[in-house]
């Protein structure tokens, strides 16, 4: 039995390694024998604990999946696009949805694929969590919808799919902070708590405070980042980066660039996806496009400046080039002049690279704030900047410039269909209030969730199990195996059995 | 001359290898010398056989390409989109076409790129076969079209491009079964036979039986999978997986995930591409989206359950996560409730993972049914499930629920414009008949094609040529070479020539 | 201080290498010590020169970025899509824009990622240059616009974004010729000069000569290729391919295929993006689709034919498969029959592969014309072919066949709204004149720019600095570093300092 454990240790990466290094195979067998002695007699004790540990992910996922089906069975219906007075989706919303869909499922996944031992993990846990959040957030938003309040059931259509996908982004940003330090079952629980809170906060910010957060920079980027950072502090796990010091492939950076570039290319769609009418959507696209261009040029120039020898830093290029899209987000539909969008991009690139270069090392060293993918500098700070800019733009632009679109962007302005009484100053205060609520909830929610995730009954990444053996079935690096491993594992077990017989 | 062969053996992968291993170069030269003796005098005999073997692909491709040009010259015209009474393509069809196009040419290619020695092969043969099938299926469908029957020429437009791309999927699914065991010229012949049969079957199922197979799960997924499996049985080639036991890179899995994720993201467009009107297309999108989400969660949970230690299996994640899209396919336009779509996804994920874990090893061991990419569990079984579900949904849903759209989905229902006389039960029988025809034709067609591909005159992958030398110009691993190999080859030849002179 | 240099040499790739080879670390330290002696006392002299060299990129980028902001502040406005009488963008232009955007930022980047040491460089410099050119070309086109002439300010919208993206393609094609031999600051200058010329030439060709170059094959593909080749001749740098002889990973080819396939899939959108009305756009899509299919089949068949053993060449597949899209470009909106599009594709594939196989080696050996990515055979020759075909199609097609669309394609034909007086023959002459102007400007402009880039004050790739040390801060391979390198560098420096103390 002890033999099996050894087989298990030889995960996908170590196979790669074995084919290069002759001695490794023998060493592995040596270690195996040494361990065999120690572990006999402890097997029984461990096995009981094992079942809960090994099967908790499956159990959790099954329960949630059944609940989602049950709720949708009772309360969920499709919209009828022929009767619906919303705009026809095919010519306007569906192409934008597909861009966002690509960002969430491919872009975010590959963005996080730069760590050698977590590359496959990043891409596939990304897929798992998104598939979970899509269903859960649809259910939650359904219950909060006016339709549900009026009729007792809720409807879903393309706009609901866009919202569901953007809820995934919240969780994926948090995943970027914690990657490599959280197990799949912890991630599922985290996604449950975070989505609950983020959908509620979004409801308050959008439908009660009527804050303009067009590209969702506050409710998605800032919320996800600070939630994750707060959870990370409480989690107190050792930084995965240290364990990985030599562990980066050349190609992992290219894979990561696939993620960066897909996010880069489709960011205008993300910021414009829920905008209307036409001119607001158009501005959201153009502003994001320009902010990202200037943010990228600024990232390269500042990255070179902060290096002693003028070199570029891959981390900056993989992340800060996107900061412009985050920083323009909240007011992407509101910014009226191209030059302003360019300035926002420059500001975002500058702050993001400086964050990577100077702030992150300080936070890591002095506050033990580990941030696996540098999320703070890509989503956190630029998200806050976006919130501040949304206050600023509400203050300085003449509300007459928006024409009829004004009441789409700021629905409670004076003389609008909602009979609101806001002006520039009161709207600015509402924007401030929105930002405060988002940040507070994110930090408090993150801390609480972090505490919950420490529960001993949950799979933990690198805590040793009682008998001093590393907790192999929980470690991320052992979470994935390939067909070949199965074959090799079986072969090795059979070889061992033969050795015992003769 | 014999010297050249040795140069040829050093394909792209072996170069990678050589740079790591010092002794390899010398061994290569040793082997070269040993072989030199044996092979002298046999060169003449071989050379004649060689020309047919080496040039047969080019010849075949040239003949087909010229025929396509000739037929389109005489019979093919473009539609006039200004006069055409079909919906305008730009606002509805073209974005969906581009999603499908991306799935076929990038998604399928990378999905199959997980084998070390066949990664490049997968991606580029995918491109070749698709380019071939696009032209051939357009010609075939043209001849079967009403327009051709009426006017003597056929027209092509965006909808014809969508159909052509979906015909590629049939062949690419079959390619997934046979990858690594079939040479390019065999693949071209296979594509020719398979496309002929699949377009004909599709014509019968859609235009004569009026079966609802909205997302083409029967005529594309099930047909392609069982055609390939039948051809594989007859082909009787040794499984490429065995040869590759240590041959998988870490990154190949990430490349494969590019394929998985692109297919995942765009599956709603695939299932919705040929739907009309608006509400049927909308349902196809939403149902697919939900089925894939629940199928993915189920894949992870079952994959963990079937592993002794609760780990995830990469193969499952790369393939079973897509099973939901296949299983909902045939009735994607017909399913009326979100909860039903979720249930279909759960069923698909469950069956697909169980297939990978328990059925495939049995088929492989006891029936010698090799399936390189696990196509049976991704396209085969879920395709059949989709057919069965399309019978079920035709039976249980009240046909009044579809409103005016009923006659788009089931055109021969009572009181429709086609003056049909079908009801739920008779339509269910037609659905069953359609599935039977698809499966029978696929299996018989695959067996016949497999037999044809065994012809000695065709390039074969790993049969030794008469003089005991492996058939280097036919083996997949020697089919691709890089610029550097050219340079190295030439250098080595010159070095050899110098050695012979002095 | 001298110690630092050694740390710098250990770039990302060498880390990969070090982890495999035991002795490398020691060798590195040996070399370090040897160098230490030589370099003492020269530090002062070097440091002065250094600042200009190290900071010139940042300075240049900052100046340009500030100028762009200034100009857009004073002169740039957004269009108002509600008042604009141009077609609504969301249902027509934006999805096409997104396809083009993906080609430019992801497709071109990965297409050039096949060189081991320049993979990351290719992808990220691609992003940098595009972000630069997007802004600069918008400004330039703004100043050339009728709107600016009439009102003193220019407007930007989705169509301007499409044009800006296509200006990036010009520079990225040139980058393909020069990759690995030009530093970032040289690239920024090159982008400045090339964009200036290409936008001006485009203005002459489109708005003064009224030449039909629908898919921009002349003003983008041919211009970019010959500009780069001319600059390459003057640059006289040693070919990076030689330095890289063993330097290609297996996976780099797969990364490169990501680029190829994205360009392949979206080429119809590129050629159709600026077409109107509906039928011209439809023809542009269909013609490109068919030309690419036949070009791909032809590429495989000719690639196999030119190899002694009938194998395929990766370089051909990565590049010539796209030649059909380039060759149909100029007349993509004008070709009226599907068979003609297929023929154009066959011609393009044939010429492109023959160029790779026979022309490039000659140009390289006898004319020292180095072309890193084989741009001449993908964009150069097919671009010229496209120009010639646009003359041919203007001559042979009956202008009546175009109906009302005639004056969109050839605005100065007789009896049109522009009151022109052209017929088939005079239009053909204009097409010829357009091609001549494009090629002349490209070659002269490239030669001049190549000369400017030789300026000693600019960062140069592999010139030794005065004291015989390679110019480490300018070499492309040292331009990028990762977080781990930072850590390793610092650690090594500290170790060295300790050694000096004790």
PDB file of C-alpha atoms in Angstrom, chain A residues 96 100 103 213-217 220-221 266-276 280-289 291-292 322-333 386, chain C residues 94:
ATOM      1  CA  UNK A  96     -20.111  41.297 -27.335  1.00  0.00           C
ATOM      2  CA  UNK A 100     -16.514  38.572 -22.858  1.00  0.00           C
ATOM      3  CA  UNK A 103     -11.958  36.674 -21.957  1.00  0.00           C
ATOM      4  CA  UNK A 213     -19.758  51.766 -12.939  1.00  0.00           C
ATOM      5  CA  UNK A 214     -20.090  51.071 -16.656  1.00  0.00           C
ATOM      6  CA  UNK A 215     -17.207  48.661 -17.150  1.00  0.00           C
ATOM      7  CA  UNK A 216     -17.746  47.238 -13.650  1.00  0.00           C
ATOM      8  CA  UNK A 217     -14.248  48.199 -12.526  1.00  0.00           C
ATOM      9  CA  UNK A 220     -15.602  43.354 -10.477  1.00  0.00           C
ATOM     10  CA  UNK A 221     -11.944  44.390 -10.484  1.00  0.00           C
ATOM     11  CA  UNK A 266     -11.449  42.146 -25.891  1.00  0.00           C
ATOM     12  CA  UNK A 267     -11.331  44.670 -23.056  1.00  0.00           C
ATOM     13  CA  UNK A 268     -13.333  47.202 -25.094  1.00  0.00           C
ATOM     14  CA  UNK A 269     -16.125  44.616 -25.367  1.00  0.00           C
ATOM     15  CA  UNK A 270     -15.976  43.966 -21.625  1.00  0.00           C
ATOM     16  CA  UNK A 271     -16.354  47.626 -20.773  1.00  0.00           C
ATOM     17  CA  UNK A 272     -19.056  48.147 -23.407  1.00  0.00           C
ATOM     18  CA  UNK A 273     -21.058  44.960 -22.983  1.00  0.00           C
ATOM     19  CA  UNK A 274     -23.801  46.338 -20.757  1.00  0.00           C
ATOM     20  CA  UNK A 275     -23.820  49.883 -22.125  1.00  0.00           C
ATOM     21  CA  UNK A 276     -26.701  51.528 -23.838  1.00  0.00           C
ATOM     22  CA  UNK A 280     -22.573  55.269 -24.625  1.00  0.00           C
ATOM     23  CA  UNK A 281     -21.507  51.884 -25.951  1.00  0.00           C
ATOM     24  CA  UNK A 282     -19.489  53.554 -28.659  1.00  0.00           C
ATOM     25  CA  UNK A 283     -17.694  55.776 -26.155  1.00  0.00           C
ATOM     26  CA  UNK A 284     -17.015  52.793 -23.890  1.00  0.00           C
ATOM     27  CA  UNK A 285     -15.352  50.985 -26.794  1.00  0.00           C
ATOM     28  CA  UNK A 286     -13.285  53.937 -27.974  1.00  0.00           C
ATOM     29  CA  UNK A 287     -12.207  55.076 -24.513  1.00  0.00           C
ATOM     30  CA  UNK A 288     -11.080  51.602 -23.567  1.00  0.00           C
ATOM     31  CA  UNK A 289      -9.225  51.145 -26.858  1.00  0.00           C
ATOM     32  CA  UNK A 291      -6.651  53.928 -22.675  1.00  0.00           C
ATOM     33  CA  UNK A 292      -5.176  50.504 -23.345  1.00  0.00           C
ATOM     34  CA  UNK A 322      -4.117  45.798 -19.097  1.00  0.00           C
ATOM     35  CA  UNK A 323      -4.326  48.395 -16.329  1.00  0.00           C
ATOM     36  CA  UNK A 324      -5.626  51.044 -18.718  1.00  0.00           C
ATOM     37  CA  UNK A 325      -8.743  49.019 -19.405  1.00  0.00           C
ATOM     38  CA  UNK A 326      -9.427  48.611 -15.694  1.00  0.00           C
ATOM     39  CA  UNK A 327      -8.791  52.254 -14.838  1.00  0.00           C
ATOM     40  CA  UNK A 328     -11.102  53.610 -17.541  1.00  0.00           C
ATOM     41  CA  UNK A 329     -13.762  51.028 -16.675  1.00  0.00           C
ATOM     42  CA  UNK A 330     -16.091  52.813 -14.277  1.00  0.00           C
ATOM     43  CA  UNK A 331     -16.358  55.844 -16.516  1.00  0.00           C
ATOM     44  CA  UNK A 332     -15.759  54.212 -19.905  1.00  0.00           C
ATOM     45  CA  UNK A 333     -19.218  55.283 -21.003  1.00  0.00           C
ATOM     46  CA  UNK A 386     -11.200  53.922 -11.760  1.00  0.00           C
TER      47      UNK A 386
ATOM     48  CA  UNK C  94     -17.630  46.246 -34.562  1.00  0.00           C
TER      49      UNK C  94
END
